[in-house]
Coordinates of C-alpha atoms in Angstrom, one line a residue:
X273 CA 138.1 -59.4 -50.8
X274 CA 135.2 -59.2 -53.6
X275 CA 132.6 -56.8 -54.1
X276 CA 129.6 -57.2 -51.4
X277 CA 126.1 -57.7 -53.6
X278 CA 124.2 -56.9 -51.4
X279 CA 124.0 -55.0 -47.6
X280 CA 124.2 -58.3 -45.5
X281 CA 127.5 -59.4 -46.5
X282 CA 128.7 -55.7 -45.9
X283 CA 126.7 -55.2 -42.4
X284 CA 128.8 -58.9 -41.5
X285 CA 132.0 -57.6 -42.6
X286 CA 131.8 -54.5 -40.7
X287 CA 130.6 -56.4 -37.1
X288 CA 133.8 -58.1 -37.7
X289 CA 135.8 -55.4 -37.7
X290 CA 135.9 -54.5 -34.0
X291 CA 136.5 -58.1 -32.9
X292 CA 139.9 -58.3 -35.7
X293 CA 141.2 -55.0 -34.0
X294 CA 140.6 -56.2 -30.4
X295 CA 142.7 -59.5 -31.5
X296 CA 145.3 -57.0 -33.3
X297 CA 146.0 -55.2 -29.9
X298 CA 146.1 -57.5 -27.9
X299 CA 148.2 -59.7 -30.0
X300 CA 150.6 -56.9 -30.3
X301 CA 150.4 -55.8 -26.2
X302 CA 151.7 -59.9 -25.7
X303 CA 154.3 -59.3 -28.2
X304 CA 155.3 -56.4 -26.6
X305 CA 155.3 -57.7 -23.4
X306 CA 157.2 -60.8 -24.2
X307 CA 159.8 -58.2 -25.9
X308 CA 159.6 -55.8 -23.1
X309 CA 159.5 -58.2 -20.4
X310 CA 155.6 -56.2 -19.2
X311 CA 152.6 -57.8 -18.1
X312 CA 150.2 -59.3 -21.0
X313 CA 146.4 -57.5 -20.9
X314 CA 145.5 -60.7 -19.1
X315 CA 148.0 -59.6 -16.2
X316 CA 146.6 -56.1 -16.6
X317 CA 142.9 -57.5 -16.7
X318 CA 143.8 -59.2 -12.9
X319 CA 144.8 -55.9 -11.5
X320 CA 143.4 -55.2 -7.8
X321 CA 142.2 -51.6 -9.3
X322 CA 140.8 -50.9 -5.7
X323 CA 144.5 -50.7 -3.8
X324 CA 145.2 -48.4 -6.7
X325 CA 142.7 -46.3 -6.1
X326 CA 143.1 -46.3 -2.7
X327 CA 147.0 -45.5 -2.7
X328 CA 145.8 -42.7 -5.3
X329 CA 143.0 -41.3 -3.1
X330 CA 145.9 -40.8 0.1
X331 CA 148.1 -39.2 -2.7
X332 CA 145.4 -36.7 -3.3
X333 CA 144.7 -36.2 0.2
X334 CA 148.0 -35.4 1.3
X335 CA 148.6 -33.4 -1.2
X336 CA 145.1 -31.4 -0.6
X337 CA 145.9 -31.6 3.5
X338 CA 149.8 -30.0 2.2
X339 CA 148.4 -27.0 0.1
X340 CA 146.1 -26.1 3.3
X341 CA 148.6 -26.0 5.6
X342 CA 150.6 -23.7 3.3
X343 CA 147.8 -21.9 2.7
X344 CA 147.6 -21.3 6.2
X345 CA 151.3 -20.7 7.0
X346 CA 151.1 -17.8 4.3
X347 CA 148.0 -16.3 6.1
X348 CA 149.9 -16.5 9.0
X349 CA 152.8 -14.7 7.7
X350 CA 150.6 -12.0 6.1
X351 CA 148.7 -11.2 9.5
X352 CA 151.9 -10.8 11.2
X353 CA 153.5 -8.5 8.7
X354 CA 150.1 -6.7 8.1
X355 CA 149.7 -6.2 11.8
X356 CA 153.7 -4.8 12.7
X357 CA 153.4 -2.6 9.4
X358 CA 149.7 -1.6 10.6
X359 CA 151.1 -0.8 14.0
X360 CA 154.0 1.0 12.5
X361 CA 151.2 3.5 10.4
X362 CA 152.5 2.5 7.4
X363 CA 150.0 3.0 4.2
X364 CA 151.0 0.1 2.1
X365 CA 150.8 -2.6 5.1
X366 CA 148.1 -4.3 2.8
X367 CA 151.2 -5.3 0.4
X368 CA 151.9 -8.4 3.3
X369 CA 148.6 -10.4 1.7
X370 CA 150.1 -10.3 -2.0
X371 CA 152.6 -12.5 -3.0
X372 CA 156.6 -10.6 -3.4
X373 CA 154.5 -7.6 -1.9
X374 CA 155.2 -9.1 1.4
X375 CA 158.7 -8.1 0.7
X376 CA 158.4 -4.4 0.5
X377 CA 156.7 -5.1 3.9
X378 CA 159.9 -6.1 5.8
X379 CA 161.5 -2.7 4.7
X380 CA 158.5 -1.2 5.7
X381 CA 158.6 -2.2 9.3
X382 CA 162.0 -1.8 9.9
X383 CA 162.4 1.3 8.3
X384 CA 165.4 3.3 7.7
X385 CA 168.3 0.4 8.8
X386 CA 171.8 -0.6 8.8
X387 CA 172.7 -4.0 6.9
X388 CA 176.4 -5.4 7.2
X389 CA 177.5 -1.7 8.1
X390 CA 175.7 -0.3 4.9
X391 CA 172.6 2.7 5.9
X392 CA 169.8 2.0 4.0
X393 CA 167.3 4.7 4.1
X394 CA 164.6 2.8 1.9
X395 CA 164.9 -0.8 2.7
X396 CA 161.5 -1.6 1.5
X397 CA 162.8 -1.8 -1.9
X398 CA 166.0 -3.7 -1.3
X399 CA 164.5 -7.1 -1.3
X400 CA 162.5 -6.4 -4.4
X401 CA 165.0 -5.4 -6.1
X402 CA 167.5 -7.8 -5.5
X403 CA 165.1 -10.5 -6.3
X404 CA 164.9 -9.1 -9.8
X405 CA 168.8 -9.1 -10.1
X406 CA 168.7 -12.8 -9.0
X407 CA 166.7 -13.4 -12.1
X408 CA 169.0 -11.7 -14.4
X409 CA 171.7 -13.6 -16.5
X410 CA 175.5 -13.6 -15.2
X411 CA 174.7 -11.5 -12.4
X412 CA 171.6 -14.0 -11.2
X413 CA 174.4 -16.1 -8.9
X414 CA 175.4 -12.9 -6.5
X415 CA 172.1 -11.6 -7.1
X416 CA 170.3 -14.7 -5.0
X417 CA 173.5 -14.9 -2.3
X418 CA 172.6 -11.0 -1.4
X419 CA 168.7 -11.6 -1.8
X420 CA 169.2 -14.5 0.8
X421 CA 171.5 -12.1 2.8
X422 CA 169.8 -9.2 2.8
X423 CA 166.4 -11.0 3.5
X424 CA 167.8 -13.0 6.7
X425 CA 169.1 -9.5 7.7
X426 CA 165.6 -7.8 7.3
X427 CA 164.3 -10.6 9.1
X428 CA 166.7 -10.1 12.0
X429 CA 165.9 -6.5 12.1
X430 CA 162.0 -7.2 12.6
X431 CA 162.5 -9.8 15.2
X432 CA 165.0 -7.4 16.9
X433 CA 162.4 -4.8 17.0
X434 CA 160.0 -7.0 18.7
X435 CA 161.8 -9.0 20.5
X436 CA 165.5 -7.8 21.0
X437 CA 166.8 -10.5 23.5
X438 CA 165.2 -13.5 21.6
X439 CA 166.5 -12.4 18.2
X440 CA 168.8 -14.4 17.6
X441 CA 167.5 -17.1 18.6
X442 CA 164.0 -16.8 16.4
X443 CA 166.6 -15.9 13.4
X444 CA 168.5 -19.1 13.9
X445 CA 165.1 -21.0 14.1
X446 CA 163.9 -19.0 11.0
X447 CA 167.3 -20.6 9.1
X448 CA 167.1 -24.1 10.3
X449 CA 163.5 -24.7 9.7
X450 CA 162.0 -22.2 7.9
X451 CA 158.2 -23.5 8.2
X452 CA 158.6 -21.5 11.8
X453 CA 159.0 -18.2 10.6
X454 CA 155.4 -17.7 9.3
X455 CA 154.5 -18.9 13.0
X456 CA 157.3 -16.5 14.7
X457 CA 155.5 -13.9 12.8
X458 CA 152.4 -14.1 13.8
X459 CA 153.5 -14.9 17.4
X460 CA 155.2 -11.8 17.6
X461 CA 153.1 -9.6 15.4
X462 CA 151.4 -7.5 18.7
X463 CA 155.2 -7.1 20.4

């Protein structure tokens, strides 16, 4: 390289520039691809972009059509337990619409209860507060067992409430596939 005299042999140098770093890349995405056993940019360059898009596009709408239908499985869940706490007078039956407020609600329907032979006068706070302990180191393990317990129980005691000889039967359905309970819920929500 000498020193440019004047601007044209500069202005030709620099045009040049883009072309010799196109060549570098792509002479070191063969390499690569020879080493890695990947396709060359000529392979990528044949690419059928639309099936990609189009597998991408069903992606995205299953994934839209999936957070609608939860969306609407929580609303479903909220109405029920706004409606049974509503019906029961309780003040705080709006806590069913916010997300872990929901679980003060079951307390708050059942009310004062009996869980595995234990009186609980406040069960509105149980849930809550074993959800907390299940986030808490060396004690997180029993913390989530009795959370899980103690949930399915609450849930058994609102189903019993509504409907005492299908109870079991709605809280075996509520185990096995859970997606139902938000439905059971609302189904029952007027009992």
């Amino acid at each position: 390289m000498g020193i440019y005299t004047d601007n044209s042999q500069m202005i030709q140098t620099a045009k040049k520039i883009p072309t010799k770093l196109n060549e570098l890349v792509t002479t070191i995405v063969d390499k690569a691809a020879d080493i890695l056993n990947a396709p060359t940019t000529e392979q990528i360059g044949r690419i059928d972009w639309s099936s990609i898009t189009a597998i991408l596009g069903t992606i995205s709408i299953i994934l839209i059509l999936t957070v609608v239908f939860l969306i609407a499985l929580y609303l479903l869940k909220s109405i029920g337990l706004y409606t049974m706490a509503k019906r029961e007078g309780k003040d705080f039956a709006w806590l069913a619409f916010v997300p872990f407020g929901c679980l003060f609600t079951y307390g708050f329907i059942t009310g004062k209860t009996k869980i595995f032979g234990i009186e609980i006068d406040h069960p509105e706070f149980l849930l809550p507060a074993l959800l907390v302990t299940s986030c808490m180191p060396f004690v997180g393990c029993i913390g989530t067992v009795l959370f899980i317990l103690a949930y399915f129980a609450l849930v058994y005691r609102v189903y019993q409430s509504r409907t005492p000889n299908f109870a079991v039967v709605l809280l075996i359905l509520s185990i096995f596939v859970p997606i139902l309970s938000p439905i059971i819920l609302f189904a029952i929500r007027n009992k």
